[in-house]
CSV table of C-alpha atoms and ligand atoms in Angstrom, one decimal:
chain,number,residue,atom,x,y,z
A,101,MET,CA,-62.7,34.0,-2.4
A,102,SER,CA,-60.1,35.9,-4.3
A,103,ASP,CA,-60.4,36.2,-8.0
A,104,ASP,CA,-57.2,34.4,-8.5
A,105,ARG,CA,-58.3,31.4,-6.5
A,106,LEU,CA,-61.7,31.4,-8.2
A,107,HIS,CA,-59.7,31.5,-11.6
A,108,ARG,CA,-57.7,28.6,-10.6
A,109,ARG,CA,-60.8,26.6,-9.6
A,110,VAL,CA,-62.6,27.4,-12.8
A,111,LEU,CA,-59.5,26.1,-14.8
A,112,GLU,CA,-59.4,23.1,-12.7
A,113,ALA,CA,-63.0,22.2,-13.3
A,114,LEU,CA,-62.6,22.8,-17.1
A,115,ARG,CA,-59.4,20.6,-17.2
A,116,LYS,CA,-61.7,17.7,-16.4
A,117,ILE,CA,-63.4,17.9,-19.8
A,118,MET,CA,-61.4,16.0,-22.5
A,119,HIS,CA,-61.0,17.1,-26.1
A,120,PRO,CA,-62.8,14.4,-28.1
A,121,ASP,CA,-59.6,13.9,-30.4
A,122,ALA,CA,-56.5,15.6,-29.1
A,123,GLY,CA,-56.2,13.3,-26.0
A,124,LYS,CA,-55.8,16.4,-23.9
A,125,ASP,CA,-58.3,18.4,-21.9
A,126,VAL,CA,-60.1,21.3,-23.4
A,127,VAL,CA,-57.9,23.9,-21.8
A,128,SER,CA,-54.5,22.3,-22.7
A,129,SER,CA,-55.9,21.8,-26.3
A,130,ARG,CA,-57.0,25.5,-26.2
A,131,LEU,CA,-60.6,24.9,-27.1
A,132,VAL,CA,-61.2,27.0,-24.0
A,133,ARG,CA,-59.3,30.2,-23.8
A,134,ASP,CA,-59.2,33.7,-22.3
A,135,VAL,CA,-60.9,32.6,-19.0
A,136,GLU,CA,-61.6,35.8,-17.2
A,137,VAL,CA,-63.1,36.1,-13.6
A,138,GLY,CA,-64.9,39.4,-13.1
A,139,GLU,CA,-66.5,41.1,-10.3
A,140,GLY,CA,-68.7,39.1,-8.0
A,141,GLY,CA,-67.7,35.8,-9.7
A,142,ALA,CA,-68.7,36.6,-13.2
A,143,VAL,CA,-66.8,34.2,-15.4
A,144,ARG,CA,-66.3,34.6,-19.2
A,145,PHE,CA,-64.3,32.5,-21.6
A,146,SER,CA,-63.9,31.8,-25.3
A,147,PHE,CA,-64.7,28.5,-26.8
A,148,ALA,CA,-63.6,27.2,-30.1
A,149,PRO,CA,-65.8,24.4,-31.0
A,150,SER,CA,-64.1,21.2,-32.3
A,151,PRO,CA,-65.6,20.2,-35.8
A,152,ARG,CA,-66.3,16.8,-34.3
A,153,ASP,CA,-68.6,18.3,-31.6
A,154,PRO,CA,-72.0,19.8,-32.3
A,155,GLY,CA,-72.0,21.9,-29.1
A,156,SER,CA,-72.2,19.5,-26.3
A,157,LEU,CA,-68.6,20.4,-25.1
A,158,ALA,CA,-69.3,24.1,-24.9
A,159,LYS,CA,-72.4,23.2,-23.0
A,160,GLU,CA,-70.6,20.9,-20.6
A,161,ALA,CA,-67.9,23.6,-20.1
A,162,ARG,CA,-70.6,26.0,-19.2
A,163,ARG,CA,-72.1,23.4,-16.8
A,164,VAL,CA,-69.0,22.6,-14.9
A,165,VAL,CA,-68.1,26.3,-14.6
A,166,GLU,CA,-71.5,27.1,-13.3
A,167,ALA,CA,-71.1,24.4,-10.7
A,168,VAL,CA,-67.9,26.0,-9.3
A,169,GLU,CA,-68.5,27.4,-6.0
A,170,GLY,CA,-68.2,31.2,-6.0
A,171,VAL,CA,-69.1,31.5,-9.7
A,172,SER,CA,-72.2,33.8,-10.1
A,173,SER,CA,-72.6,33.8,-14.0
A,174,VAL,CA,-70.9,32.4,-17.0
A,175,LYS,CA,-70.6,33.9,-20.4
A,176,VAL,CA,-69.2,31.6,-23.2
A,177,ASN,CA,-68.1,33.4,-26.2
A,178,VAL,CA,-68.2,30.7,-28.9
A,179,GLN,CA,-65.9,31.3,-31.8
A,180,LEU,CA,-67.0,29.8,-35.1
A,181,PRO,CA,-64.2,28.0,-37.0
A,182,GLN,CA,-62.8,30.2,-39.7
A,183,ALA,CA,-63.2,29.4,-43.4
A,184,ALA,CA,-60.7,27.2,-45.0
A,185,GLY,CA,-57.1,28.3,-44.8
A,186,SER,CA,-57.8,30.9,-42.2
A,187,ALA,CA,-58.2,28.7,-39.2
A,188,SER,CA,-56.7,30.2,-36.2
A,189,PRO,CA,-53.3,28.6,-35.7
A,190,SER,CA,-54.0,28.0,-32.0
A,191,VAL,CA,-57.0,25.8,-32.7
A,192,PRO,CA,-55.8,22.3,-33.0
A,193,THR,CA,-56.7,20.2,-36.0
A,194,PRO,CA,-58.1,16.9,-34.8
A,195,GLY,CA,-57.0,13.7,-36.3
A,196,GLY,CA,-57.2,14.0,-40.0
A,197,LEU,CA,-60.2,16.4,-40.1
A,198,VAL,CA,-59.3,19.7,-41.6
A,199,PRO,CA,-61.6,22.4,-40.3
A,200,GLY,CA,-63.2,24.0,-43.4
A,201,SER,CA,-61.7,21.4,-45.8
A,202,VAL,CA,-64.9,21.7,-47.7
A,203,PRO,CA,-64.8,25.3,-49.0
A,204,ALA,CA,-67.7,27.1,-47.4
A,205,PRO,CA,-69.9,29.5,-49.4
A,206,THR,CA,-68.9,33.0,-48.4
A,207,PRO,CA,-71.1,33.9,-45.5
A,208,GLN,CA,-71.6,37.4,-44.4
A,209,PRO,CA,-69.3,38.3,-41.6
A,210,GLY,CA,-71.1,38.9,-38.3
A,211,LEU,CA,-74.2,36.9,-39.1
A,212,LEU,CA,-75.1,34.3,-36.5
A,213,GLN,CA,-71.8,34.5,-34.8
A,214,ASN,CA,-73.2,33.0,-31.6
A,215,VAL,CA,-74.7,30.0,-33.4
A,216,GLU,CA,-72.7,26.9,-33.3
A,217,SER,CA,-74.3,24.7,-36.1
A,218,ILE,CA,-76.8,25.6,-38.7
A,219,VAL,CA,-78.9,22.9,-40.3
A,220,ALA,CA,-81.2,23.6,-43.3
A,221,ILE,CA,-84.4,21.5,-44.0
A,222,SER,CA,-85.1,21.4,-47.6
A,223,SER,CA,-87.1,19.8,-50.3
A,224,GLY,CA,-87.7,19.8,-53.9
A,225,LYS,CA,-91.2,21.0,-53.6
A,226,GLY,CA,-93.8,22.1,-51.0
A,227,GLY,CA,-96.2,19.9,-49.1
A,228,VAL,CA,-93.9,17.0,-48.5
A,229,GLY,CA,-93.5,17.5,-44.8
A,230,LYS,CA,-90.5,19.8,-44.7
A,231,SER,CA,-91.8,22.1,-42.0
A,232,MET,CA,-93.0,19.1,-40.0
A,233,VAL,CA,-89.5,17.5,-40.0
A,234,ALA,CA,-87.9,20.9,-39.2
A,235,ALA,CA,-90.3,21.4,-36.2
A,236,ASN,CA,-89.8,18.0,-34.9
A,237,LEU,CA,-86.0,18.1,-35.3
A,238,ALA,CA,-85.9,21.5,-33.5
A,239,ALA,CA,-88.1,20.2,-30.7
A,240,ALA,CA,-86.1,16.9,-30.4
A,241,PHE,CA,-82.8,18.8,-30.3
A,242,ALA,CA,-84.2,21.1,-27.5
A,243,SER,CA,-85.5,18.2,-25.5
A,244,ARG,CA,-82.0,16.9,-25.5
A,245,GLY,CA,-80.8,20.0,-23.8
A,246,ASN,CA,-79.6,22.1,-26.8
A,247,ARG,CA,-80.3,25.7,-27.1
A,248,VAL,CA,-82.2,25.7,-30.4
A,249,GLY,CA,-83.5,28.3,-32.8
A,250,LEU,CA,-85.9,27.6,-35.7
A,251,LEU,CA,-85.9,30.2,-38.5
A,252,ASP,CA,-88.9,29.8,-40.8
A,253,ALA,CA,-87.4,30.9,-44.1
A,254,ASP,CA,-90.2,29.4,-46.0
A,255,ILE,CA,-91.8,32.8,-46.5
A,256,TYR,CA,-94.3,31.5,-49.1
A,257,GLY,CA,-95.8,29.1,-46.5
A,258,PRO,CA,-94.7,30.0,-43.2
A,259,ASN,CA,-96.3,27.3,-41.1
A,260,ILE,CA,-93.9,27.1,-38.1
A,261,PRO,CA,-96.2,29.4,-36.1
A,262,LEU,CA,-99.0,27.0,-36.4
A,263,MET,CA,-96.8,24.0,-35.7
A,264,PHE,CA,-95.6,25.5,-32.5
A,265,GLY,CA,-99.0,27.0,-31.5
A,266,GLN,CA,-97.5,30.5,-31.4
A,267,ASP,CA,-99.0,33.5,-33.0
A,268,ASP,CA,-98.1,36.3,-30.8
A,269,ARG,CA,-96.4,39.3,-32.2
A,270,PRO,CA,-92.6,39.3,-31.3
A,271,GLN,CA,-91.2,42.1,-29.0
A,272,VAL,CA,-88.6,44.6,-30.1
A,273,THR,CA,-85.8,45.5,-27.9
A,274,GLY,CA,-82.8,47.9,-28.2
A,275,GLU,CA,-82.3,51.6,-28.7
A,276,PRO,CA,-83.9,53.3,-31.6
A,277,GLY,CA,-81.8,52.6,-34.7
A,278,LYS,CA,-80.4,49.4,-33.2
A,279,GLU,CA,-83.6,47.6,-32.7
A,280,MET,CA,-83.7,43.8,-32.5
A,281,ILE,CA,-86.7,41.4,-32.8
A,282,VAL,CA,-87.0,39.0,-29.9
A,283,PRO,CA,-87.9,35.6,-31.1
A,284,LEU,CA,-90.9,33.9,-29.7
A,285,GLU,CA,-90.4,30.6,-27.7
A,286,ALA,CA,-92.3,27.4,-27.6
A,287,HIS,CA,-91.2,23.9,-26.5
A,288,GLY,CA,-87.8,25.3,-25.7
A,289,VAL,CA,-87.2,26.4,-29.3
A,290,ARG,CA,-86.7,30.1,-30.2
A,291,LEU,CA,-88.8,30.8,-33.2
A,292,MET,CA,-88.8,33.4,-35.9
A,293,SER,CA,-91.2,33.4,-38.9
A,294,LEU,CA,-92.7,35.8,-41.4
A,295,GLY,CA,-96.0,34.4,-40.1
A,296,PHE,CA,-95.5,36.3,-36.8
A,297,LEU,CA,-95.2,39.6,-38.6
A,298,LEU,CA,-97.6,39.4,-41.5
A,299,ASP,CA,-101.4,39.6,-41.5
A,300,LYS,CA,-102.6,36.0,-42.1
A,301,GLU,CA,-104.7,37.1,-45.1
A,302,GLN,CA,-101.8,38.6,-47.0
A,303,PRO,CA,-101.5,36.8,-50.3
A,304,ALA,CA,-98.2,34.8,-51.0
A,305,ILE,CA,-97.5,36.8,-54.1
A,306,MET,CA,-97.0,40.0,-52.1
A,307,ARG,CA,-94.3,38.3,-50.1
A,308,GLY,CA,-92.1,37.3,-53.1
A,309,PRO,CA,-90.3,40.8,-53.3
A,310,LEU,CA,-89.7,40.8,-49.6
A,311,ILE,CA,-87.7,37.5,-49.6
A,312,SER,CA,-84.1,38.8,-49.5
A,313,GLY,CA,-84.8,41.7,-47.4
A,314,ILE,CA,-86.8,39.9,-44.8
A,315,LEU,CA,-84.6,36.9,-44.5
A,316,GLY,CA,-81.6,39.2,-44.3
A,317,GLN,CA,-83.4,40.9,-41.3
A,318,PHE,CA,-84.1,37.5,-39.8
A,319,LEU,CA,-80.4,36.8,-39.6
A,320,GLU,CA,-79.2,40.3,-38.7
A,321,GLN,CA,-81.9,41.8,-36.6
A,322,VAL,CA,-83.3,39.0,-34.5
A,323,ALA,CA,-81.8,38.7,-31.0
A,324,TRP,CA,-81.2,34.9,-31.2
A,325,GLY,CA,-78.7,34.9,-28.5
A,326,ASP,CA,-76.3,32.0,-28.0
A,327,LEU,CA,-77.6,28.9,-29.8
A,328,ASP,CA,-76.2,25.3,-30.1
A,329,ILE,CA,-78.1,24.6,-33.3
A,330,MET,CA,-80.2,26.7,-35.6
A,331,VAL,CA,-82.7,24.8,-37.9
A,332,VAL,CA,-83.7,26.5,-41.0
A,333,ASP,CA,-86.9,25.6,-42.7
A,334,MET,CA,-86.0,26.4,-46.2
A,335,PRO,CA,-88.4,27.6,-49.0
A,336,PRO,CA,-88.8,24.6,-51.2
A,337,GLY,CA,-87.2,24.4,-54.6
A,338,THR,CA,-83.9,25.7,-56.0
A,339,GLY,CA,-84.7,29.3,-57.2
A,340,ASP,CA,-82.8,32.4,-56.6
A,341,ALA,CA,-84.3,32.8,-53.1
A,342,GLN,CA,-83.1,29.4,-52.0
A,343,LEU,CA,-79.7,29.9,-53.5
A,344,SER,CA,-79.1,33.4,-52.1
A,345,LEU,CA,-80.2,32.0,-48.7
A,346,VAL,CA,-77.7,29.2,-48.6
A,347,GLN,CA,-75.0,31.5,-49.8
A,348,LYS,CA,-75.8,33.9,-47.0
A,349,ILE,CA,-75.7,31.4,-44.3
A,350,ASP,CA,-72.7,29.4,-43.4
A,351,LEU,CA,-74.6,26.1,-43.3
A,352,ASP,CA,-73.2,23.0,-41.6
A,353,GLY,CA,-75.5,20.7,-43.5
A,354,ALA,CA,-78.7,20.1,-45.2
A,355,VAL,CA,-81.4,17.5,-44.6
A,356,MET,CA,-83.5,16.7,-47.7
A,357,VAL,CA,-87.1,15.7,-47.2
A,358,THR,CA,-89.0,13.9,-49.9
A,359,THR,CA,-92.1,11.8,-50.2
A,360,PRO,CA,-91.8,8.5,-52.1
A,361,GLN,CA,-93.5,9.8,-55.2
A,362,GLU,CA,-91.6,13.1,-55.2
A,363,VAL,CA,-88.5,11.2,-55.8
A,364,ALA,CA,-89.7,10.4,-59.4
A,365,LEU,CA,-90.0,14.1,-60.3
A,366,GLY,CA,-86.4,15.2,-60.2
A,367,ASP,CA,-87.1,18.3,-58.0
A,368,VAL,CA,-85.4,16.7,-55.1
A,369,ARG,CA,-82.3,15.7,-57.1
A,370,ARG,CA,-82.1,19.4,-58.2
A,371,ALA,CA,-82.3,20.6,-54.7
A,372,ILE,CA,-79.5,18.1,-53.6
A,373,ARG,CA,-77.4,19.4,-56.5
A,374,MET,CA,-77.9,23.0,-55.5
A,375,PHE,CA,-76.5,22.3,-52.0
A,376,GLU,CA,-73.5,20.4,-53.6
A,377,ARG,CA,-72.9,23.2,-56.0
A,378,VAL,CA,-72.3,25.6,-53.1
A,379,ASN,CA,-70.3,23.0,-51.1
A,380,THR,CA,-72.9,22.5,-48.5
A,381,ARG,CA,-72.9,18.9,-47.1
A,382,VAL,CA,-76.2,17.1,-47.5
A,383,ILE,CA,-76.3,15.1,-44.3
A,384,GLY,CA,-79.0,12.8,-45.7
A,385,ILE,CA,-82.4,12.1,-47.0
A,386,VAL,CA,-85.7,11.6,-44.9
A,387,GLU,CA,-88.5,9.8,-46.7
A,388,ASN,CA,-91.8,11.2,-45.4
A,389,MET,CA,-95.4,10.0,-45.7
A,390,SER,CA,-93.8,6.5,-46.3
A,391,GLY,CA,-96.5,3.9,-45.9
A,392,PHE,CA,-99.6,4.0,-43.7
A,393,GLU,CA,-100.7,1.6,-41.1
A,394,CYS,CA,-104.4,0.8,-41.6
A,395,PRO,CA,-106.2,1.8,-38.4
A,396,HIS,CA,-108.7,-1.0,-38.9
A,397,CYS,CA,-106.7,-3.9,-39.9
A,398,GLY,CA,-103.2,-2.8,-38.9
A,399,GLU,CA,-101.8,-3.8,-42.2
A,400,PRO,CA,-99.3,-1.4,-43.7
A,401,VAL,CA,-100.7,0.3,-46.9
A,402,ASP,CA,-98.3,1.9,-49.2
A,403,VAL,CA,-100.4,5.0,-50.2
A,404,PHE,CA,-97.6,6.7,-52.0
A,405,GLY,CA,-95.3,3.7,-52.3
A,406,SER,CA,-92.2,3.5,-50.2
A,407,GLY,CA,-88.4,2.9,-50.5
A,408,GLY,CA,-87.9,5.7,-53.1
A,409,GLY,CA,-86.1,7.9,-50.6
A,410,GLU,CA,-83.7,5.0,-49.8
A,411,ARG,CA,-83.1,4.2,-53.5
A,412,LEU,CA,-82.5,7.9,-54.2
A,413,ALA,CA,-80.1,8.0,-51.3
A,414,GLU,CA,-78.2,5.1,-52.6
A,415,GLU,CA,-78.2,6.5,-56.2
A,416,MET,CA,-76.8,9.8,-55.0
A,417,ASN,CA,-74.5,8.3,-52.5
A,418,LEU,CA,-76.0,10.0,-49.5
A,419,PRO,CA,-76.9,8.6,-46.1
A,420,PHE,CA,-80.6,7.5,-45.7
A,421,LEU,CA,-81.9,9.0,-42.4
A,422,GLY,CA,-85.1,7.3,-42.0
A,423,ARG,CA,-88.7,6.8,-43.0
A,424,VAL,CA,-91.6,8.7,-41.3
A,425,PRO,CA,-94.9,7.0,-41.9
A,426,LEU,CA,-98.1,8.8,-42.7
A,427,ASP,CA,-99.9,9.1,-39.5
A,428,PRO,CA,-102.9,11.3,-38.8
A,429,ARG,CA,-101.5,12.1,-35.4
A,430,VAL,CA,-98.6,13.9,-37.1
A,431,ARG,CA,-101.0,16.3,-38.8
A,432,THR,CA,-103.2,16.9,-35.7
A,433,ALA,CA,-100.0,17.3,-33.6
A,434,GLY,CA,-98.8,19.9,-36.0
A,435,ASP,CA,-102.2,21.7,-36.2
A,436,GLU,CA,-102.4,21.7,-32.4
A,437,GLY,CA,-98.9,23.3,-32.1
A,438,VAL,CA,-97.3,20.3,-30.4
A,439,PRO,CA,-94.7,18.5,-32.6
A,440,SER,CA,-95.1,14.7,-32.6
A,441,VAL,CA,-91.8,14.1,-30.7
A,442,ILE,CA,-93.4,15.8,-27.8
A,443,GLY,CA,-97.1,15.2,-28.2
A,444,ALA,CA,-97.2,11.7,-29.7
A,445,GLN,CA,-93.9,10.2,-28.4
A,446,ASP,CA,-95.0,6.6,-28.9
A,447,SER,CA,-96.0,6.9,-32.5
A,448,ASP,CA,-93.7,5.3,-35.2
A,449,ALA,CA,-93.5,8.7,-36.8
A,450,ALA,CA,-92.0,10.3,-33.6
A,451,LYS,CA,-89.6,7.4,-33.2
A,452,ALA,CA,-88.4,7.8,-36.8
A,453,LEU,CA,-88.0,11.5,-36.2
A,454,GLU,CA,-86.0,11.0,-33.1
A,455,ASP,CA,-83.7,8.7,-35.1
A,456,VAL,CA,-83.3,11.4,-37.7
A,457,ALA,CA,-82.5,13.9,-34.9
A,458,SER,CA,-79.8,11.5,-33.6
A,459,ALA,CA,-78.3,11.0,-37.1
A,460,VAL,CA,-78.1,14.8,-37.6
A,461,LEU,CA,-76.5,15.4,-34.3
A,462,ASP,CA,-74.0,12.6,-35.1
A,463,ALA,CA,-73.3,14.1,-38.5
A,464,LEU,CA,-72.7,17.5,-37.0
A,465,ALA,CA,-70.4,16.0,-34.5
A,466,GLY,CA,-68.4,14.7,-37.3
A,467,ASP,CA,-69.3,11.0,-37.3
A,468,GLY,CA,-69.4,9.6,-40.8
A,469,ALA,CA,-67.6,12.6,-42.1
A,470,GLU,CA,-65.2,11.8,-45.0
B,593,ADP,N1,-96.0,11.9,-42.0
B,593,ADP,C1,-97.0,12.6,-41.8
B,593,ADP,N2,-98.3,12.1,-41.6
B,593,ADP,C2,-99.4,12.8,-41.6
B,593,ADP,N3,-99.4,14.1,-41.9
B,593,ADP,C3,-98.2,14.6,-42.4
B,593,ADP,C4,-97.1,13.9,-42.4
B,593,ADP,N4,-96.0,14.8,-42.7
B,593,ADP,C5,-96.6,16.0,-43.0
B,593,ADP,N5,-98.0,15.9,-42.7
B,593,ADP,C6,-98.9,17.0,-42.9
B,593,ADP,O1,-98.9,17.4,-44.3
B,593,ADP,C7,-99.0,18.9,-44.4
B,593,ADP,C8,-97.8,19.4,-45.1
B,593,ADP,O2,-96.6,19.3,-44.4
B,593,ADP,P1,-95.6,20.5,-44.3
B,593,ADP,O3,-94.7,20.1,-43.3
B,593,ADP,O4,-96.3,21.8,-44.0
B,593,ADP,O5,-95.0,20.4,-45.6
B,593,ADP,P2,-94.1,21.5,-46.3
B,593,ADP,O6,-93.4,22.3,-45.3
B,593,ADP,O7,-93.1,20.6,-47.1
B,593,ADP,O8,-94.8,22.3,-47.3
B,593,ADP,C9,-99.1,19.4,-43.0
B,593,ADP,O9,-100.5,19.5,-42.7
B,593,ADP,C10,-98.6,18.3,-42.1
B,593,ADP,O10,-99.1,18.4,-40.9
B,594,MG,MG1,-93.6,24.4,-44.9
């Protein structure tokens, strides 16, 4: 087939995908651009994601092009929306939603260019289940067909390796001077954690000074590849490390994890305010370890109380994303390297976490955006 004919067929296939807002297809509305057909049917095109879409459109575009007869490979160059005011004039602004209308913190150019959405999982303090939520959300996103990365930025307590049952040493690729670390992969999620690089016995205090350097390298020198969603397991709290991290990454949103009793302490409020100060949208609050079903009598037992997360959400005018019960299977799943949404799908905890995953995807897609 001639390149021209293949080019037309590729465009034809893409024109069947509608832009979610513009009422036109993705080619006419210029979400898809610069379609090129190279030797042997290698297709590449640029994709400017719509702020209302978390990445499923780009994936659909890739899928339909891959299905075109004569296409041997597809490369999608996803172009992240520009910061406020500098949006490319050719990107349409869908109904009333101005891209970048919330001024973004100044992200470092070139970082994570091939990542469509970045979500931080944060908490006021440690031990509340932040990593558990990060691991389960990442696994849930991946099981729904997204290309997902999980950056364990909690270098004080990097427990993502344990939660994914991965403790290999990552490979390094690239020429000398331009080496890149290859993320490990488990349950369809690309993983990077200081836990992969450090000796397990190294005391946490030694890690402190490494924070900014190491995390910078995780952004710049890890071969993440193209990702639909990057989940960042943040270090708990609101210190300099947390602040510099949220300023460095162009976050699309943050999910706050709290236990019912932590709500009383104010740490979680401070953490929410930190994100608000740097104009990062807080997608909502998850209450973890909320109630416990007695395995003997089946009665719910409020170990730490419950409902605090919901009240906090109300008070701070944020969405409440759900309540994850205290469940021994959540801990054993984590210890065994299988997130509950995969290993204990029928538990209430896994169901709650799946609902949180849906809410986060909806939020990234723009539903509920002001
Ligand atoms: N809902 C839950 N039920 C039972 N155990 C839980 C639950 N949430 C978290 N855990 C366990 O509590 C411990 C702390 O959770 P983790 O996610 O590591 O907290 P953080 O990242 O906030 O420090 C882990 O052992 C984890 O498996
Ligand atoms: Mg943790």
